Short mmCIF file of C-alpha atoms in Angstrom, two decimals:
data_model
loop_
_atom_site.label_atom_id
_atom_site.label_comp_id
_atom_site.label_asym_id
_atom_site.label_seq_id
_atom_site.Cartn_x
_atom_site.Cartn_y
_atom_site.Cartn_z
CA MET A 27 0.00 0.00 0.00
CA ASN A 28 1.43 3.34 -1.06
CA SER A 29 0.96 6.37 1.15
CA LYS A 30 2.10 9.92 0.66
CA VAL A 31 4.64 11.14 3.20
CA THR A 32 3.57 14.45 4.69
CA PRO A 33 6.03 16.41 6.85
CA ILE A 34 4.87 17.55 10.28
CA SER A 35 6.04 21.07 11.05
CA GLY A 36 7.90 21.78 14.24
CA PHE A 37 9.70 18.43 14.46
CA PRO A 38 13.18 19.05 13.03
CA GLU A 39 15.13 16.20 11.43
CA TRP A 40 18.65 16.47 10.04
CA LEU A 41 20.43 14.74 7.19
CA PRO A 42 23.37 12.50 8.20
CA ALA A 43 26.12 15.14 7.89
CA GLN A 44 23.96 17.65 9.77
CA ARG A 45 23.26 15.06 12.44
CA ILE A 46 27.02 14.59 12.90
CA ALA A 47 27.26 18.34 13.50
CA GLU A 48 24.42 18.18 16.02
CA GLN A 49 26.06 15.22 17.77
CA HIS A 50 29.33 17.16 17.98
CA PHE A 51 27.52 19.95 19.82
CA LEU A 52 25.81 17.50 22.18
CA ASP A 53 29.06 15.63 22.90
CA THR A 54 30.99 18.85 23.53
CA ILE A 55 28.32 20.25 25.84
CA ARG A 56 28.18 16.97 27.76
CA GLU A 57 31.97 16.84 28.12
CA VAL A 58 32.13 20.41 29.43
CA PHE A 59 29.31 19.80 31.89
CA GLU A 60 31.18 16.78 33.23
CA LEU A 61 34.45 18.74 33.37
CA HIS A 62 32.68 21.12 35.73
CA GLY A 63 31.50 18.34 38.01
CA PHE A 64 27.89 17.87 36.90
CA ALA A 65 26.34 14.38 37.04
CA SER A 66 23.92 13.16 34.41
CA VAL A 67 20.27 12.38 35.09
CA SER A 68 17.47 11.41 32.77
CA THR A 69 13.83 11.86 33.69
CA ARG A 70 10.67 10.38 32.26
CA SER A 71 9.04 12.17 29.34
CA VAL A 72 5.64 12.59 31.00
CA GLU A 73 4.41 14.36 34.12
CA PRO A 74 0.92 14.85 35.54
CA VAL A 75 -0.73 17.69 33.67
CA GLU A 76 -1.50 19.43 36.95
CA ARG A 77 2.21 19.69 37.74
CA LEU A 78 3.08 20.99 34.29
CA SER A 79 0.29 23.55 34.19
CA ASN A 80 1.27 25.25 37.45
CA GLN A 81 4.45 27.00 36.28
CA GLY A 82 3.50 30.55 35.34
CA GLU A 83 3.03 29.93 31.60
CA ASP A 84 0.06 29.38 29.32
CA ALA A 85 0.92 25.75 29.81
CA ASP A 86 -2.57 24.37 29.22
CA LYS A 87 -2.33 25.61 25.64
CA GLU A 88 1.12 24.11 25.11
CA ILE A 89 1.09 20.71 26.80
CA TYR A 90 0.86 17.62 24.62
CA ALA A 91 -1.51 15.22 26.38
CA VAL A 92 -0.60 11.53 26.41
CA SER A 93 -3.12 8.72 26.55
CA ARG A 94 -3.52 5.13 25.38
CA LEU A 95 -5.65 4.73 22.28
CA ALA A 96 -7.45 1.91 24.07
CA GLY A 97 -7.40 3.74 27.37
CA GLY A 98 -10.90 2.86 28.50
CA ASP A 99 -11.32 3.56 32.20
CA ASP A 100 -7.62 3.26 32.92
CA ALA A 101 -7.15 6.94 33.75
CA GLU A 102 -4.76 6.89 36.71
CA ALA A 103 -3.63 10.43 35.86
CA ARG A 104 -3.79 13.01 33.14
CA LEU A 105 -0.31 12.90 31.66
CA GLY A 106 1.49 15.39 29.46
CA LEU A 107 4.87 15.56 27.75
CA HIS A 108 7.23 17.88 29.62
CA PHE A 109 7.80 21.25 27.94
CA ASP A 110 11.09 21.93 29.73
CA LEU A 111 13.52 19.99 31.95
CA THR A 112 13.21 22.15 35.07
CA VAL A 113 9.77 20.97 36.16
CA PRO A 114 10.60 17.24 35.91
CA PHE A 115 13.93 17.86 37.64
CA ALA A 116 12.15 19.55 40.56
CA ARG A 117 9.95 16.48 40.90
CA TYR A 118 12.97 14.16 40.56
CA THR A 119 14.73 16.05 43.35
CA LEU A 120 11.77 15.66 45.71
CA GLU A 121 11.35 11.97 44.95
CA ASN A 122 15.05 11.17 45.40
CA ALA A 123 16.07 13.69 48.06
CA GLY A 124 16.98 10.93 50.50
CA LYS A 125 19.37 9.37 47.99
CA LEU A 126 21.04 12.50 46.59
CA THR A 127 24.10 14.22 48.02
CA PHE A 128 23.63 17.96 48.34
CA PRO A 129 24.57 20.34 46.88
CA PHE A 130 23.54 18.27 43.89
CA ARG A 131 25.04 19.23 40.52
CA ARG A 132 22.97 17.80 37.69
CA TYR A 133 23.02 17.98 33.93
CA GLN A 134 20.31 16.72 31.65
CA ILE A 135 20.22 16.59 27.85
CA GLN A 136 16.83 15.47 26.56
CA SER A 137 13.98 16.27 24.23
CA CYS A 138 11.04 18.45 25.27
CA TRP A 139 7.70 19.08 23.60
CA ARG A 140 5.61 22.21 23.28
CA GLY A 141 2.27 22.25 21.50
CA GLU A 142 2.62 25.74 20.08
CA ARG A 143 2.59 27.10 16.56
CA PRO A 144 6.04 26.43 15.05
CA GLN A 145 7.97 29.49 13.98
CA ARG A 146 11.56 30.50 13.42
CA GLY A 147 13.68 28.96 16.17
CA ARG A 148 10.67 27.54 18.02
CA TYR A 149 9.74 23.89 17.59
CA ARG A 150 7.22 21.40 18.88
CA GLU A 151 9.98 18.93 19.66
CA PHE A 152 13.39 20.18 20.68
CA ILE A 153 16.52 19.26 22.62
CA GLN A 154 17.59 21.18 25.71
CA ALA A 155 20.82 20.87 27.68
CA ASP A 156 20.38 21.94 31.30
CA ILE A 157 22.61 22.28 34.32
CA ASP A 158 21.34 22.96 37.81
CA ILE A 159 22.86 23.15 41.27
CA VAL A 160 20.37 22.40 44.04
CA ASP A 161 20.91 22.42 47.79
CA ALA A 162 18.77 21.50 50.78
CA GLY A 163 17.56 24.49 52.79
CA GLU A 164 19.91 27.18 51.51
CA LEU A 165 21.97 27.62 48.36
CA PRO A 166 25.09 29.82 48.50
CA PHE A 167 25.10 32.72 46.06
CA HIS A 168 28.47 31.81 44.53
CA TYR A 169 26.81 29.15 42.39
CA GLU A 170 25.01 31.93 40.53
CA VAL A 171 28.44 33.23 39.58
CA GLU A 172 29.55 29.84 38.32
CA LEU A 173 26.83 28.82 35.86
CA PRO A 174 27.35 31.40 33.10
CA LEU A 175 31.06 30.56 33.17
CA VAL A 176 30.22 26.92 32.40
CA VAL A 177 28.21 28.02 29.36
CA ALA A 178 31.04 30.31 28.27
CA ASP A 179 33.43 27.34 28.48
CA ALA A 180 31.13 25.19 26.31
CA PHE A 181 30.58 27.89 23.71
CA SER A 182 34.33 28.61 23.51
CA ARG A 183 34.73 25.07 22.12
CA LEU A 184 31.93 25.36 19.56
CA PRO A 185 31.52 27.42 16.36
CA VAL A 186 28.63 29.50 17.66
CA GLY A 187 30.16 32.84 16.62
CA PRO A 188 30.23 35.92 18.85
CA TYR A 189 27.61 35.91 21.57
CA LYS A 190 26.63 37.70 24.74
CA ILE A 191 25.32 36.30 28.02
CA GLN A 192 23.01 38.97 29.40
CA VAL A 193 22.75 38.91 33.19
CA ASN A 194 20.50 40.66 35.67
CA ASN A 195 19.26 40.04 39.20
CA ARG A 196 15.56 40.03 40.04
CA LYS A 197 16.41 41.57 43.42
CA ILE A 198 17.60 44.71 41.60
CA CYS A 199 14.28 45.07 39.83
CA GLU A 200 12.15 44.14 42.83
CA GLY A 201 14.11 46.35 45.23
CA PHE A 202 14.02 49.25 42.78
CA TYR A 203 10.27 48.91 42.24
CA ARG A 204 9.61 48.70 45.98
CA GLY A 205 11.83 51.74 46.50
CA LEU A 206 9.56 53.57 44.08
CA GLY A 207 6.48 52.49 46.05
CA ILE A 208 5.23 50.03 43.41
CA GLU A 209 3.12 47.28 44.95
CA ASP A 210 2.55 44.98 41.97
CA VAL A 211 6.18 43.91 41.52
CA THR A 212 5.38 40.73 39.60
CA GLY A 213 3.10 42.48 37.14
CA THR A 214 5.66 45.23 36.59
CA LEU A 215 8.38 42.64 35.94
CA ARG A 216 6.24 40.90 33.35
CA THR A 217 5.48 44.15 31.60
CA VAL A 218 9.11 45.31 31.50
CA ASP A 219 10.08 41.87 30.17
CA LYS A 220 8.14 42.77 26.99
CA LEU A 221 10.52 45.64 26.11
CA ASP A 222 12.24 43.87 23.23
CA LYS A 223 8.93 42.73 21.76
CA ILE A 224 6.82 45.90 21.93
CA GLY A 225 9.24 48.76 22.67
CA PRO A 226 9.48 51.34 25.48
CA ASP A 227 6.50 53.48 24.47
CA LYS A 228 4.04 50.59 24.67
CA VAL A 229 5.64 49.28 27.85
CA LYS A 230 5.25 52.71 29.43
CA ALA A 231 1.61 52.84 28.39
CA LEU A 232 1.01 49.40 29.89
CA LEU A 233 2.72 50.39 33.14
CA GLN A 234 0.62 53.51 33.47
CA SER A 235 -2.57 51.65 32.62
CA ALA A 236 -1.67 49.29 35.50
CA GLY A 237 -1.67 52.23 37.91
CA LEU A 238 1.93 53.49 37.86
CA SER A 239 2.51 57.22 37.76
CA GLN A 240 4.41 58.75 34.85
CA GLU A 241 7.45 59.23 37.08
CA GLN A 242 7.37 55.61 38.25
CA ALA A 243 7.03 54.35 34.69
CA ASP A 244 9.91 56.58 33.53
CA GLN A 245 12.11 55.30 36.36
CA CYS A 246 11.31 51.68 35.47
CA LEU A 247 12.33 52.36 31.87
CA ALA A 248 15.46 54.20 32.99
CA LEU A 249 16.51 51.16 35.02
CA ALA A 250 15.80 48.81 32.12
CA ALA A 251 17.90 50.96 29.78
CA ILE A 252 21.09 50.36 31.77
CA ALA A 253 23.49 47.91 30.11
CA THR A 254 27.22 47.68 30.78
CA PRO A 255 30.00 45.19 29.94
CA ASP A 256 31.41 45.58 33.46
CA SER A 257 30.40 46.64 36.98
CA SER A 258 29.77 50.29 36.09
CA PHE A 259 26.02 49.62 36.15
CA VAL A 260 26.15 50.05 39.94
CA ASP A 261 26.91 53.77 39.72
CA GLN A 262 24.31 54.25 36.99
CA VAL A 263 21.61 52.67 39.16
CA ARG A 264 22.68 54.73 42.17
CA ALA A 265 22.36 57.86 40.06
CA LEU A 266 18.63 57.20 39.69
CA GLY A 267 18.25 57.99 43.39
CA VAL A 268 16.19 54.97 44.48
CA GLU A 269 17.01 53.20 47.75
CA HIS A 270 15.99 49.81 49.12
CA GLU A 271 17.76 46.99 51.00
CA LEU A 272 16.84 44.41 48.37
CA LEU A 273 18.21 46.69 45.65
CA ASP A 274 21.54 46.89 47.50
CA GLU A 275 21.71 43.11 47.76
CA GLY A 276 20.96 42.61 44.08
CA LEU A 277 23.54 45.17 42.97
CA ALA A 278 26.23 43.50 45.10
CA GLN A 279 25.42 40.06 43.69
CA LEU A 280 25.37 41.16 40.07
CA LYS A 281 28.65 43.02 40.59
CA ALA A 282 30.21 39.79 41.89
CA ILE A 283 29.13 37.96 38.74
CA MET A 284 30.49 40.64 36.42
CA ASP A 285 33.80 40.81 38.30
CA ALA A 286 34.22 37.03 38.04
CA ALA A 287 33.36 37.11 34.35
CA ALA A 288 35.99 39.79 33.74
CA GLU A 289 38.59 37.31 35.00
CA HIS A 290 37.34 33.99 33.65
CA ALA A 291 35.33 34.89 30.51
CA PRO A 292 36.30 38.43 29.50
CA GLY A 293 34.01 40.13 27.02
CA VAL A 294 31.26 37.50 27.22
CA LEU A 295 28.87 38.72 29.94
CA SER A 296 26.85 41.91 29.88
CA ALA A 297 24.86 43.40 32.75
CA GLU A 298 21.46 44.10 31.17
CA LEU A 299 18.94 45.42 33.67
CA LYS A 300 16.02 44.95 31.27
CA ILE A 301 16.32 41.16 31.56
CA ALA A 302 13.59 39.93 33.88
CA ARG A 303 12.55 36.46 32.64
CA GLY A 304 8.80 36.06 32.74
CA LEU A 305 8.60 32.91 34.86
CA ASP A 306 7.43 33.51 38.40
CA TYR A 307 9.82 31.12 40.09
CA TYR A 308 13.02 33.12 39.45
CA THR A 309 14.18 34.95 42.58
CA GLY A 310 17.77 36.07 41.99
CA THR A 311 20.18 36.10 39.07
CA VAL A 312 18.65 35.62 35.62
CA TYR A 313 20.45 34.84 32.35
CA GLU A 314 19.66 35.22 28.67
CA THR A 315 22.09 34.61 25.80
CA VAL A 316 21.93 36.09 22.32
CA LEU A 317 24.12 35.67 19.26
CA ASN A 318 25.64 38.97 18.15
CA GLY A 319 24.03 40.13 14.94
CA HIS A 320 21.08 37.79 15.50
CA GLU A 321 19.47 39.45 18.49
CA ASP A 322 16.08 39.19 16.78
CA TYR A 323 16.40 35.41 16.96
CA GLY A 324 15.97 35.61 20.72
CA SER A 325 17.71 33.87 23.58
CA ILE A 326 19.46 30.55 22.88
CA CYS A 327 20.46 29.94 26.50
CA SER A 328 18.62 31.15 29.59
CA GLY A 329 17.86 30.43 33.23
CA GLY A 330 18.24 31.79 36.72
CA ARG A 331 18.01 31.37 40.48
CA TYR A 332 14.89 29.85 42.02
CA ASP A 333 14.25 29.41 45.73
CA ALA A 334 10.97 27.54 45.95
CA LEU A 335 10.48 25.51 42.78
CA ALA A 336 11.05 22.24 44.66
CA SER A 337 9.46 21.84 48.11
CA ASP A 338 7.82 18.96 49.94
CA GLY A 339 6.19 21.18 52.56
CA LYS A 340 8.85 20.40 55.15
CA ARG A 341 12.00 21.26 53.30
CA THR A 342 12.72 23.54 50.36
CA TYR A 343 15.38 22.83 47.75
CA PRO A 344 16.60 26.11 46.23
CA GLY A 345 18.64 26.01 43.06
CA VAL A 346 20.10 27.84 40.13
CA GLY A 347 19.98 26.55 36.58
CA ILE A 348 20.72 27.46 33.01
CA SER A 349 19.47 25.80 29.84
CA ILE A 350 21.00 25.72 26.37
CA GLY A 351 18.36 25.51 23.67
CA VAL A 352 20.32 23.12 21.49
CA SER A 353 17.69 22.72 18.77
CA ARG A 354 17.04 26.45 18.76
CA LEU A 355 20.75 27.21 18.41
CA LEU A 356 21.26 24.63 15.67
CA GLY A 357 18.15 25.77 13.84
CA LEU A 358 20.12 28.90 13.08
CA LEU A 359 23.62 27.45 12.69
CA ILE A 360 22.66 24.36 10.68
CA GLY A 361 19.26 25.21 9.28
CA GLU A 362 19.96 28.77 8.17
CA GLN A 363 23.74 29.24 8.07
CA GLY A 364 24.57 25.84 6.60
CA LEU A 365 26.86 24.43 9.27
CA THR A 366 27.49 20.76 8.48
CA ALA A 367 30.12 18.04 8.77
CA SER A 368 32.98 17.23 6.42
CA ARG A 369 31.44 13.85 5.65
CA GLU A 370 28.06 12.17 6.02
CA THR A 371 29.44 9.20 7.93
CA PRO A 372 31.81 8.78 10.88
CA THR A 373 33.86 6.37 8.72
CA ALA A 374 37.50 7.41 8.17
CA VAL A 375 38.65 4.34 6.19
CA LEU A 376 37.00 2.18 3.56
CA VAL A 377 38.62 -1.24 3.21
CA ALA A 378 38.43 -2.32 -0.40
CA VAL A 379 37.41 -5.85 -1.35
CA ASN A 380 39.55 -7.43 -4.10
CA ASP A 381 37.05 -10.21 -4.84
CA ASP A 382 34.31 -12.08 -3.06
CA ASP A 383 36.70 -14.75 -1.83
CA SER A 384 38.91 -12.18 -0.05
CA ARG A 385 36.12 -10.38 1.82
CA ALA A 386 37.08 -12.27 4.99
CA GLU A 387 40.57 -10.71 4.83
CA SER A 388 39.08 -7.22 4.35
CA MET A 389 36.96 -7.84 7.43
CA ARG A 390 40.06 -8.82 9.43
CA ILE A 391 41.74 -5.57 8.43
CA ALA A 392 38.67 -3.57 9.44
CA THR A 393 38.58 -5.37 12.81
CA ALA A 394 42.24 -4.54 13.44
CA LEU A 395 41.69 -0.85 12.64
CA ARG A 396 38.55 -0.63 14.78
CA ALA A 397 40.42 -2.19 17.68
CA ARG A 398 42.56 0.97 17.64
CA ASP A 399 39.47 3.23 17.43
CA VAL A 400 39.70 3.95 13.71
CA PRO A 401 36.14 4.14 12.28
CA THR A 402 36.22 1.65 9.41
CA LEU A 403 33.83 0.26 6.82
CA VAL A 404 34.28 -2.68 4.46
CA ALA A 405 33.26 -1.97 0.87
CA PRO A 406 29.82 -3.44 0.04
CA LYS A 407 30.89 -4.93 -3.29
CA ALA A 408 34.01 -6.34 -4.88
CA ALA A 409 33.71 -3.86 -7.71
CA LYS A 410 36.52 -2.26 -9.68
CA PHE A 411 38.75 -0.16 -7.43
CA GLY A 412 37.62 2.98 -9.23
CA LYS A 413 34.03 2.34 -8.20
CA GLN A 414 35.05 1.53 -4.64
CA ILE A 415 36.96 4.82 -4.47
CA GLN A 416 33.90 6.57 -5.89
CA PHE A 417 31.78 4.96 -3.15
CA ALA A 418 34.12 6.45 -0.52
CA ASP A 419 34.31 9.83 -2.21
CA ARG A 420 30.55 10.28 -2.34
CA ARG A 421 30.38 9.81 1.42
CA GLY A 422 33.41 11.94 2.20
CA ILE A 423 35.46 8.96 3.47
CA PRO A 424 39.06 10.22 3.15
CA PHE A 425 41.03 6.95 3.01
CA VAL A 426 40.70 3.68 1.07
CA TRP A 427 42.67 0.62 2.21
CA PHE A 428 43.84 -1.83 -0.48
CA PRO A 429 44.67 -5.34 0.81
CA GLY A 430 47.78 -6.81 -0.80
CA SER A 431 48.50 -3.75 -2.94
CA GLY A 432 51.59 -2.61 -1.08
CA THR A 433 55.27 -3.43 -1.48
CA ASP A 434 56.11 -7.15 -1.19
CA GLY A 435 52.45 -8.11 -1.00
CA GLY A 436 51.63 -5.93 1.99
CA ASP A 437 48.72 -3.53 2.26
CA ALA A 438 48.45 0.04 1.05
CA VAL A 439 46.26 2.98 1.99
CA LYS A 440 45.32 5.89 -0.25
CA ASP A 441 44.29 9.41 0.62
CA ILE A 442 41.72 9.84 -2.13
CA ARG A 443 41.73 13.62 -1.75
CA SER A 444 45.41 14.04 -2.66
CA GLY A 445 45.93 10.75 -4.46
CA ASP A 446 48.89 9.87 -2.22
CA GLN A 447 49.26 6.14 -1.56
CA ILE A 448 51.62 4.53 0.96
CA ASP A 449 52.35 1.09 2.38
CA ALA A 450 50.45 0.53 5.62
CA ASP A 451 50.39 -1.94 8.49
CA ARG A 452 46.96 -2.59 9.94
CA ALA A 453 48.51 -2.96 13.41
CA THR A 454 50.14 0.48 13.48
CA TRP A 455 48.74 2.83 10.81
CA ALA A 456 46.24 5.50 11.81
CA PRO A 457 44.86 8.48 9.93
CA PRO A 458 45.92 11.97 10.96
CA THR A 459 44.03 13.16 14.04
CA ALA A 460 42.17 15.75 11.96
CA ASP A 461 40.72 12.97 9.77
CA LEU A 462 39.85 10.51 12.53
CA LYS A 463 36.48 12.17 13.06
CA ALA A 464 34.32 14.24 10.76
CA ALA A 465 35.04 17.94 11.14
CA LEU A 466 32.52 20.76 11.31
CA VAL A 467 32.37 22.79 8.11
CA SER A 468 30.84 26.23 7.68
CA PRO A 469 29.80 27.30 4.17
CA PRO A 470 31.98 29.94 2.50
CA THR A 471 30.78 33.50 3.01
CA ASP A 472 30.36 35.83 0.07
#
């Protein structure tokens, strides 16, 4: 039975060379997370809908419900696919608190699902890479300093181009608003968070329609306009003449982050006091990351401090986390800019087959090379050598091994890019390090 294949929007799939590029990003991110002492966890894909829908978003409109087609009366819970990794991690922490060692440093790289209209950089299925540090009772502030430096380390090893991690502290905003006499702090934060989408004039109108005076609205916009690559934001905020204890605390904490960044990741972080993050559970430092020149694409890495996301009623587990939107990032780098891999297969060597009777010997050679971690494939057919070379060339495989074609009946290996052929011993030969794995390749710029 023939059926027409119809693509489903919002579920990205890559071709083999693009998938190698994606895997390189995932492997690099994982390696950096582990270098910084984070342990891997994996959580189930589904959570009770009630848990997912209680997180300060229009979650009911976004959650994919899960049910058995023959469900009948077996409705033990309404389940939904998780739309981020923070909510399931909070549940995981509560369920396993007695078995975890705190402070617990976790990383998690998994798919998430959001039932929203797909658009540029936003998908229905996507991969996120999260790190969180959670403690029992209290979480020291210094972890808020650490997380953006981990991201900076990961991005320094990847071809993401120039980027900026924008940092703010919710205590600055809340303390400033309270110092102005504003009572609806949460509503004001949400409105100011719309600055990049609707602009200052509309934000000011919204603030005033919510009951703020013109002076209060102007002060809120003046605070949001402050952005510095260093700690000079402190003096600029002080110049606005607003005082509050919480404001002082937030300024001191953000200054500590910027001072650490100046030493460990110079030029990467920016203090941006307009960054608020719309989710209610953030209570301290907040992060958003944009690619320079692609600010309209939005944040590709974000997160912040939360003090009460995970609580069992007796004990609270505060934490700080940051999430790399891997699919979102690669939607730009691979999907739009053409980042790919140098070959469509991990294979570095194709072992030629002289004839059907000698295939067993070609397999022995491949086994010897693989034993030394050289990705190797045996040719599918004992065709003419020219066709076997063509088979390798089409897949980007750089080397072809010819059994018995070397001096005195030994083997030979050919770099099919240059045409150079040399005698080779299967027990010692290895390709250059640069050819052992497929390399990332960016398209030429005009």
